[in-house]
Coordinates of C-alpha atoms in Angstrom, one line a residue:
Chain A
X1 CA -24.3 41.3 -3.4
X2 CA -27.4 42.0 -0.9
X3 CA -30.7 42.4 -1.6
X4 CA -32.9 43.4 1.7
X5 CA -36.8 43.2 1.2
X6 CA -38.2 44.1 4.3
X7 CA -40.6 40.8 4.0
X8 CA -38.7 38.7 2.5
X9 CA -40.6 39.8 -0.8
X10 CA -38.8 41.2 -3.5
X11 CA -40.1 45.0 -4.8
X12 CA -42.0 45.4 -7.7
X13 CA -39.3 46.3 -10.3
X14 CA -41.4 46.7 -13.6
X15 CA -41.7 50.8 -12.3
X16 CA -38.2 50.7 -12.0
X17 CA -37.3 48.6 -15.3
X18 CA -39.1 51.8 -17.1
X19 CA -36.5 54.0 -15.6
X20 CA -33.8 51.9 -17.4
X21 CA -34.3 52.0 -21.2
X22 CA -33.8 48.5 -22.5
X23 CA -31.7 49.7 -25.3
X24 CA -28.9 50.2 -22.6
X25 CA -29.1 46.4 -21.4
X26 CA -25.9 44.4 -22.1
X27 CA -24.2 48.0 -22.4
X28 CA -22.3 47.4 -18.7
X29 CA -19.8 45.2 -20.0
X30 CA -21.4 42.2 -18.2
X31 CA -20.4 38.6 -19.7
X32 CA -23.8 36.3 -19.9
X33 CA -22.5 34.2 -16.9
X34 CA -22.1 37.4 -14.9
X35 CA -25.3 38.2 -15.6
X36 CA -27.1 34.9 -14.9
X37 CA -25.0 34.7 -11.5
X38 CA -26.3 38.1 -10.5
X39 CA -29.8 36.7 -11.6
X40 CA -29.4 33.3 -9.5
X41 CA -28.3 35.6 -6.7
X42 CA -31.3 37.8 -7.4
X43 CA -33.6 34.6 -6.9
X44 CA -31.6 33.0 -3.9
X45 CA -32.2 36.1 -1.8
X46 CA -36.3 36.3 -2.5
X47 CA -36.5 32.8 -1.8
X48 CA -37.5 31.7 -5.2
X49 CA -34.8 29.1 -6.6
X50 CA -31.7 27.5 -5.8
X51 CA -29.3 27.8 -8.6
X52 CA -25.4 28.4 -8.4
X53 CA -23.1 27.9 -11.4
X54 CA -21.2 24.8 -10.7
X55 CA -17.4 25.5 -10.0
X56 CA -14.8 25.0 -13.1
X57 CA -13.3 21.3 -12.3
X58 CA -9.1 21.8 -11.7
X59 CA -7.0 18.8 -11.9
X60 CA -4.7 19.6 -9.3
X61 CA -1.0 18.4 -9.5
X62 CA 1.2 20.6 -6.6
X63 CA 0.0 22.0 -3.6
X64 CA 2.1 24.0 -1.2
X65 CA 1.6 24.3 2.3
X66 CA 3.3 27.2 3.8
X67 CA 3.6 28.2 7.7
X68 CA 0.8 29.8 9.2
X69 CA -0.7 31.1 5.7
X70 CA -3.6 29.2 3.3
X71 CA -2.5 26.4 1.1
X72 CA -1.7 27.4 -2.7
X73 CA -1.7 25.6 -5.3
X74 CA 1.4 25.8 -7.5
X75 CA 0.2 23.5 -10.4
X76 CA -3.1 22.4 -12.2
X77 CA -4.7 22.5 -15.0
X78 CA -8.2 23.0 -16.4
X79 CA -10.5 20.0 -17.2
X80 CA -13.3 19.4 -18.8
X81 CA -16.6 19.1 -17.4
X82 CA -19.1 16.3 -17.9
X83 CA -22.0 18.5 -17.1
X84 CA -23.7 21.8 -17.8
X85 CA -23.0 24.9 -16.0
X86 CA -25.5 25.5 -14.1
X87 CA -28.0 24.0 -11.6
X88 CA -30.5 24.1 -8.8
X89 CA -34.3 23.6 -7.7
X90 CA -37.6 25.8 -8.3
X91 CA -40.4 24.6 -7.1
X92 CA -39.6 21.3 -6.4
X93 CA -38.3 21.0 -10.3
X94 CA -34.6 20.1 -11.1
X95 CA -33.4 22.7 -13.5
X96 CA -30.0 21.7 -15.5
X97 CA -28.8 24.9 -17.8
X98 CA -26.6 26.2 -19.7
X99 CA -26.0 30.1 -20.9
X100 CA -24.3 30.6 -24.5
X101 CA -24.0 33.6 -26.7
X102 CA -23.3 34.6 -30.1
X103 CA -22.3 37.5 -32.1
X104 CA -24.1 35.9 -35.2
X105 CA -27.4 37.6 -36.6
X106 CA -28.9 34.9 -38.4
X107 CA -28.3 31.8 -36.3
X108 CA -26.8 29.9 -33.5
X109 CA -23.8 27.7 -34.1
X110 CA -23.7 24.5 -32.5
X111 CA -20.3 24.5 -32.2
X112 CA -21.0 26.5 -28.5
X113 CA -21.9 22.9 -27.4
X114 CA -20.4 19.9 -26.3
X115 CA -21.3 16.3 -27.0
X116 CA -20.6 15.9 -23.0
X117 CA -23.2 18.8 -22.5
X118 CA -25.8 17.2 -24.8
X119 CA -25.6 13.8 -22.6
X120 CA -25.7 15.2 -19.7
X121 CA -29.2 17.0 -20.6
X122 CA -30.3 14.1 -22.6
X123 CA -29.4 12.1 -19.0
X124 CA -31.3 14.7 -17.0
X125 CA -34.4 14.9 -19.6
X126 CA -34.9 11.2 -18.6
X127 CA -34.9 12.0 -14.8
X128 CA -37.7 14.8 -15.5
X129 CA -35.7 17.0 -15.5
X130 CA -36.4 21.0 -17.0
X131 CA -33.3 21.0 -19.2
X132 CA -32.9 24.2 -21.7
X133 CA -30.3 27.0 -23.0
X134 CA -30.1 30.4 -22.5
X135 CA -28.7 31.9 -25.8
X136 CA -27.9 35.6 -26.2
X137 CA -27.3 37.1 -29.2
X138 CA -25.4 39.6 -28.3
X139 CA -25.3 41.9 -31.2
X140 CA -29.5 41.8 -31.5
X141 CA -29.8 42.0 -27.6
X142 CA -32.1 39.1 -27.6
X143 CA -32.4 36.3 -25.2
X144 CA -33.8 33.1 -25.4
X145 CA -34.4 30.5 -23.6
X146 CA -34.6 27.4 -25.8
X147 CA -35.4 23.6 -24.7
X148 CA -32.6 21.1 -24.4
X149 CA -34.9 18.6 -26.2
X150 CA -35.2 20.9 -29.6
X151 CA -31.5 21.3 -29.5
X152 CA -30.9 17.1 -28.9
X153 CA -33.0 16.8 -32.0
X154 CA -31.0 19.4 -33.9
X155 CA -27.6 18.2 -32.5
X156 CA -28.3 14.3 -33.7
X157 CA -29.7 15.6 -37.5
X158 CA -26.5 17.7 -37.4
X159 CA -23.9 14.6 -36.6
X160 CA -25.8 11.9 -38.1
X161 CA -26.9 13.6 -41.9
X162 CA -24.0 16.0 -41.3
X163 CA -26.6 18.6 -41.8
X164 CA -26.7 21.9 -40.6
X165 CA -24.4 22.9 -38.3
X166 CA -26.3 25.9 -36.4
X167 CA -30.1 27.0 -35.1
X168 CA -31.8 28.9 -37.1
X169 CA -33.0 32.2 -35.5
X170 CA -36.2 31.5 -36.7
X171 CA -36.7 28.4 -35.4
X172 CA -35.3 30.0 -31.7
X173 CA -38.5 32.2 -32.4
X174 CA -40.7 29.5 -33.1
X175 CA -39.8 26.5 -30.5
X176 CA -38.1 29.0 -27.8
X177 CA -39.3 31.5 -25.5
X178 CA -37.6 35.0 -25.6
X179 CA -37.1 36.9 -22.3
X180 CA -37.3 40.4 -22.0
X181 CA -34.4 41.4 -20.1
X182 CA -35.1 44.1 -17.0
X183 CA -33.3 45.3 -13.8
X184 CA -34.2 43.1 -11.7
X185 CA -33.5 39.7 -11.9
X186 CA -31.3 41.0 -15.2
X187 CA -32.4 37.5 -16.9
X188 CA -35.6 36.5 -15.8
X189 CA -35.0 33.0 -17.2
X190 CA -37.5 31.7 -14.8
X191 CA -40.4 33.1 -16.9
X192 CA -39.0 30.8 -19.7
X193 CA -39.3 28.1 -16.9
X194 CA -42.4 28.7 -16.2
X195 CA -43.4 27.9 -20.0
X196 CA -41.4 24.9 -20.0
X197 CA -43.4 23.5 -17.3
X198 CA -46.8 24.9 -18.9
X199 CA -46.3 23.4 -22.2
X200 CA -44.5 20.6 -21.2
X201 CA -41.9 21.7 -23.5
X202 CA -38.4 19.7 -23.2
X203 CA -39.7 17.5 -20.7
X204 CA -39.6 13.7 -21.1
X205 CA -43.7 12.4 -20.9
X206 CA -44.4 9.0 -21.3
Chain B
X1 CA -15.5 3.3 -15.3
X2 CA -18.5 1.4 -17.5
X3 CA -21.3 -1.0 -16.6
X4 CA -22.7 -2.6 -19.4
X5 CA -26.1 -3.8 -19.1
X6 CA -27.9 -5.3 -22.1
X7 CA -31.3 -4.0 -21.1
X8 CA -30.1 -1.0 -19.1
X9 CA -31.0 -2.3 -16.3
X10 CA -28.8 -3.2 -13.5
X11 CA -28.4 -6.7 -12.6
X12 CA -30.4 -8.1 -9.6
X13 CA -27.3 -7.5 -7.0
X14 CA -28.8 -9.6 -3.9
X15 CA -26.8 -12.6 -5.2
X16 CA -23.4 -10.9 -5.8
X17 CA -23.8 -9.3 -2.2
X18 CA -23.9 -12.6 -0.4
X19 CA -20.4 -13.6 -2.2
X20 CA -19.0 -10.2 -0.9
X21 CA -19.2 -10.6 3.4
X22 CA -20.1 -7.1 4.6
X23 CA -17.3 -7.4 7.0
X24 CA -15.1 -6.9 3.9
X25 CA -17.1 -3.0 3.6
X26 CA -14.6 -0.3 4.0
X27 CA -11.2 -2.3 3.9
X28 CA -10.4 -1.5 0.4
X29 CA -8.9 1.9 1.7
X30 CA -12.1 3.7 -0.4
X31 CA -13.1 6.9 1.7
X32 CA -16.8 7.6 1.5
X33 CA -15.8 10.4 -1.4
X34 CA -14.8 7.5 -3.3
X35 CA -17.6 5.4 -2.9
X36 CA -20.0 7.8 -3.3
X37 CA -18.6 9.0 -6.9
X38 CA -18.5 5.0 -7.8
X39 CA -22.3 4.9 -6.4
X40 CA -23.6 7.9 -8.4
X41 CA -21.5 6.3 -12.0
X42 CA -23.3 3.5 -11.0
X43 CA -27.0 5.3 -10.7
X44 CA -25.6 7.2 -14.1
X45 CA -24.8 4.0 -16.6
X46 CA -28.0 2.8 -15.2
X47 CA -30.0 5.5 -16.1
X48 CA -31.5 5.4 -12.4
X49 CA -30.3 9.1 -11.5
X50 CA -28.0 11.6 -12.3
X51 CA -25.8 13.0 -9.7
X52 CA -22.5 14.3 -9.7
X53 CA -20.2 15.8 -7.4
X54 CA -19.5 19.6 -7.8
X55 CA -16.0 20.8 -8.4
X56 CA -14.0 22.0 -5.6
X57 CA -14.0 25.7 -5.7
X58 CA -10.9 27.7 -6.6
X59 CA -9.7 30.9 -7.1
X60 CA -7.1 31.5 -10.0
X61 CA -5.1 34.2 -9.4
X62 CA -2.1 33.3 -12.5
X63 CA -2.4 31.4 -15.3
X64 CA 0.2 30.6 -17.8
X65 CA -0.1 30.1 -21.6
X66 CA 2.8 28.1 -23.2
X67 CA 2.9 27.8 -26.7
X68 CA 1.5 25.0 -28.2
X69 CA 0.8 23.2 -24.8
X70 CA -2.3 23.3 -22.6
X71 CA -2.9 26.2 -20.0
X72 CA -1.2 25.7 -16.4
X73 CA -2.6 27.7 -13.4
X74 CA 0.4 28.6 -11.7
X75 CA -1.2 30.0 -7.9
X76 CA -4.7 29.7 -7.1
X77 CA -6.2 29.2 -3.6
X78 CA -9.0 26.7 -2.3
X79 CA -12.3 28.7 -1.9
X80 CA -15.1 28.0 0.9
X81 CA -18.0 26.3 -1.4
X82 CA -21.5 28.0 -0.8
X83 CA -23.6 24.5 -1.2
X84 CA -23.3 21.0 -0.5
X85 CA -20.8 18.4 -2.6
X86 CA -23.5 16.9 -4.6
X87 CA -26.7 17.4 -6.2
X88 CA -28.9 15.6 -9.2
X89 CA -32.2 14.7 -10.3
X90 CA -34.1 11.5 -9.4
X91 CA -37.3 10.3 -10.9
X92 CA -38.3 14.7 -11.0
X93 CA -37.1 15.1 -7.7
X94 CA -34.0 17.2 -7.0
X95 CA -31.4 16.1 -4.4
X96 CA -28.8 17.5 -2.6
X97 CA -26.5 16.2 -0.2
X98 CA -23.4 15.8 1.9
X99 CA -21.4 13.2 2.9
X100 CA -19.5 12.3 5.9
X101 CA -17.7 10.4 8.0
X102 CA -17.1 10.2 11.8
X103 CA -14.4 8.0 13.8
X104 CA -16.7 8.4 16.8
X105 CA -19.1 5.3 17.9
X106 CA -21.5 6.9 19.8
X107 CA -22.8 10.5 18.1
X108 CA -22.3 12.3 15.3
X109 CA -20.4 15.7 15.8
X110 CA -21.9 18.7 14.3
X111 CA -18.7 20.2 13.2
X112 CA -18.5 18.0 10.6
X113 CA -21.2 20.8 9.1
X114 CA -20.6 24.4 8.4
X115 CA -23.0 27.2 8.1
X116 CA -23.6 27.7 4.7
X117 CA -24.1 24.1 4.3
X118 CA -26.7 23.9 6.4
X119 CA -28.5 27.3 5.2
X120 CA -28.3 26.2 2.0
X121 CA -30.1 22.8 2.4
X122 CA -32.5 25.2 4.4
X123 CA -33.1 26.9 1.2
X124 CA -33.4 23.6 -0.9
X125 CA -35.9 22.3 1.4
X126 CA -38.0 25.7 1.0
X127 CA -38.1 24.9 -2.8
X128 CA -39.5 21.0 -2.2
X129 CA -36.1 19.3 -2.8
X130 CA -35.1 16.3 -0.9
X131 CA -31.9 17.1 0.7
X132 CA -30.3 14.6 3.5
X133 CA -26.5 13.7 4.7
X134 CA -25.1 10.3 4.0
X135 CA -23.6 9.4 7.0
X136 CA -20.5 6.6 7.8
X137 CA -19.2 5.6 11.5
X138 CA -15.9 4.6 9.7
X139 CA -15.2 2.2 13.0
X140 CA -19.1 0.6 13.5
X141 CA -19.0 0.2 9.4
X142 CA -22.8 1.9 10.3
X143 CA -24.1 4.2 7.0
X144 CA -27.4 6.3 7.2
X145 CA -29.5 8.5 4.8
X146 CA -30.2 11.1 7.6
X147 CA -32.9 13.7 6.3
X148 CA -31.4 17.8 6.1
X149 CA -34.6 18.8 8.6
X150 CA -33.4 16.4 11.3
X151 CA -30.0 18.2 11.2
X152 CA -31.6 21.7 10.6
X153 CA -33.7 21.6 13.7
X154 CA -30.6 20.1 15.6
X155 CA -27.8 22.3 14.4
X156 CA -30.2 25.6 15.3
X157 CA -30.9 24.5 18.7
X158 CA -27.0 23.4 19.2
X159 CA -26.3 27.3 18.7
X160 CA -29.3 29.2 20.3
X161 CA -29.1 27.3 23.3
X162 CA -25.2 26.1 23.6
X163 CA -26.7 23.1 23.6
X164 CA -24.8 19.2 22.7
X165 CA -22.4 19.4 19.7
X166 CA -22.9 16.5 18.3
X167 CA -26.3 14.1 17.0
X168 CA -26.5 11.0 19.6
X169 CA -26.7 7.6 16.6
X170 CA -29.8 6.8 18.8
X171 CA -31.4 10.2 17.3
X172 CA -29.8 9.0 14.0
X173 CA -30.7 5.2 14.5
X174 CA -34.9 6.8 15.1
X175 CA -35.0 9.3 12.5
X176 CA -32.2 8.4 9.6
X177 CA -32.4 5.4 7.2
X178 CA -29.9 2.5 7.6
X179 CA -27.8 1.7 4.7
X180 CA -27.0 -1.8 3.8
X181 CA -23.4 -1.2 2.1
X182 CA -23.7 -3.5 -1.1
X183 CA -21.2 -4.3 -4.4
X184 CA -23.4 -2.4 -6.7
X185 CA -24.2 0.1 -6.3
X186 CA -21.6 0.9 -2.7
X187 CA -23.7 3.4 -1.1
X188 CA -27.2 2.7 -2.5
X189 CA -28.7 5.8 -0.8
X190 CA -31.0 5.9 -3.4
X191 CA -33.3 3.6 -1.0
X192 CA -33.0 6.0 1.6
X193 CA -34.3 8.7 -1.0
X194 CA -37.3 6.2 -1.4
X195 CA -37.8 6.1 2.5
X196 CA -37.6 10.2 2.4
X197 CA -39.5 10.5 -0.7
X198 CA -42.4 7.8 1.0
X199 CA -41.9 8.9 4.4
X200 CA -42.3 12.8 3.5
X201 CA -39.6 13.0 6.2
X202 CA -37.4 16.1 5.0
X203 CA -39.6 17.6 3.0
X204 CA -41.3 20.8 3.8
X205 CA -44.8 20.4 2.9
X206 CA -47.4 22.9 3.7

């Protein structure tokens, strides 16, 4: 993955989003991750954010260290992480994400989140930090990206009343901001940014 | 690992320092790893920052799926990590940092840094985050918050000009922050983030 702009600029791609119907988008086979990692990629190389997916944590239990070749490790096992996926700086801002999607219609399950996940954004909202979701929903090809304080609230009414245990897609309409997806980054999730930071939206304000 | 503070505050330390001699710092066989994840629970339960170290990076080649037991990686290799071991949010700012050790008593080496390290706190600093290197002379018992720039501008001129390999700890001693090892939190290099953030030292600002 290289991207050369001969000044450091990236190109205009909304000519060349019109040469790629939208209708084909999420037709290559590309999991959400894949796509954001392209995306984050995408950004790295104009110089406008720092984000990388965070590595899955191991546990590792055997290591073997042959003669002149690369250690390999014979034995671990996957853990759990204690944060979100994804992280990085824009404009001096501390973003914390995570990507989700869903092949439901109707609404978004909550089940796709952990109560580790929702600390660790509840942790960061008190830091200032911009804190959000992107959702896909895959089978309506539409991408959101919503604000990690709307889904704290919803999460709490959820364990607490034992209420409803998913997001309504209307209320992703209403409180999120959908993205548009093009060629170029291939989730411009920093538009939903953007409006996070203009509306103050899922930020912490005294 | 759980500090329980009634106000969530953390308790005034000075006092617990004096019964812990500083001579004491660094014999409990904790390397700087260690008391840096201890630090940043610390910073966590006190709702002061949040900052975590990121996951070494592996490659899974095989996986294996026993029934009715959990998933055990059977060969993966350890990959070459494109940032720096930790990153968080602080009061809206964004950090990112190393940290590491040296035997030596007189400089710092510069191999202790690789490339990508440094370009990517070159990249941080582009987007207004405060990125620095906390480092130890394991055999002065000497810690400093030294700022990312510093090393930048040092680690470029090392290679253009085959210049010294290492960063004398008279540079470090002028343009780094001291850090007085405590008992809570270890490492507090949270005051040499107030000296950067204050100081504007690190920072690229226009």
């Amino acid at each position: 993955m290289a991207f050369h702009y001969p000044n450091g600029k990236p190109f205009e791609t909304q000519a060349q989003s019109k040469l790629t119907p939208t209708t084909n988008y999420g037709s290559r086979g590309m999991t959400l991750e894949e796509e954001i990692n392209l995306s984050n990629q995408y950004y790295l190389d104009a110089d406008i954010a720092v984000v990388h997916k965070k590595p899955t944590p191991i546990q590792i239990v055997k290591v073997d260290y042959p003669k002149r070749s690369q250690a390999v490790i014979k034995e671990a096992y996957f853990r759990t992480p204690s944060t979100t996926d994804y992280n990085g700086v824009y404009r001096g801002f501390y973003l914390d994400f995570e990507a989700k999607e869903t092949k439901n219609k109707t609404s978004f399950p909550l089940k796709n989140f952990h109560a580790h996940q929702i600390k660790h954004m509840q942790q960061c909202l008190k830091q200032d930090g911009i804190c959000f979701v992107v959702m896909r929903f895959v089978t309506l090809k539409r991408l959101f990206v919503y604000p990690a304080s709307d889904l704290i609230a919803i999460w709490h009414a959820a364990t607490v009343d034992d209420g409803r245990k998913s997001i309504p897609l209307t209320t992703i309409e209403h409180d999120g901001f959908e993205l548009t997806p093009q060629l170029q980054p291939l989730i411009p999730y920093l538009t939903g940014v953007d409006w996070l930071i203009q509306t103050k939206r899922g930020k912490n304000h005294e």
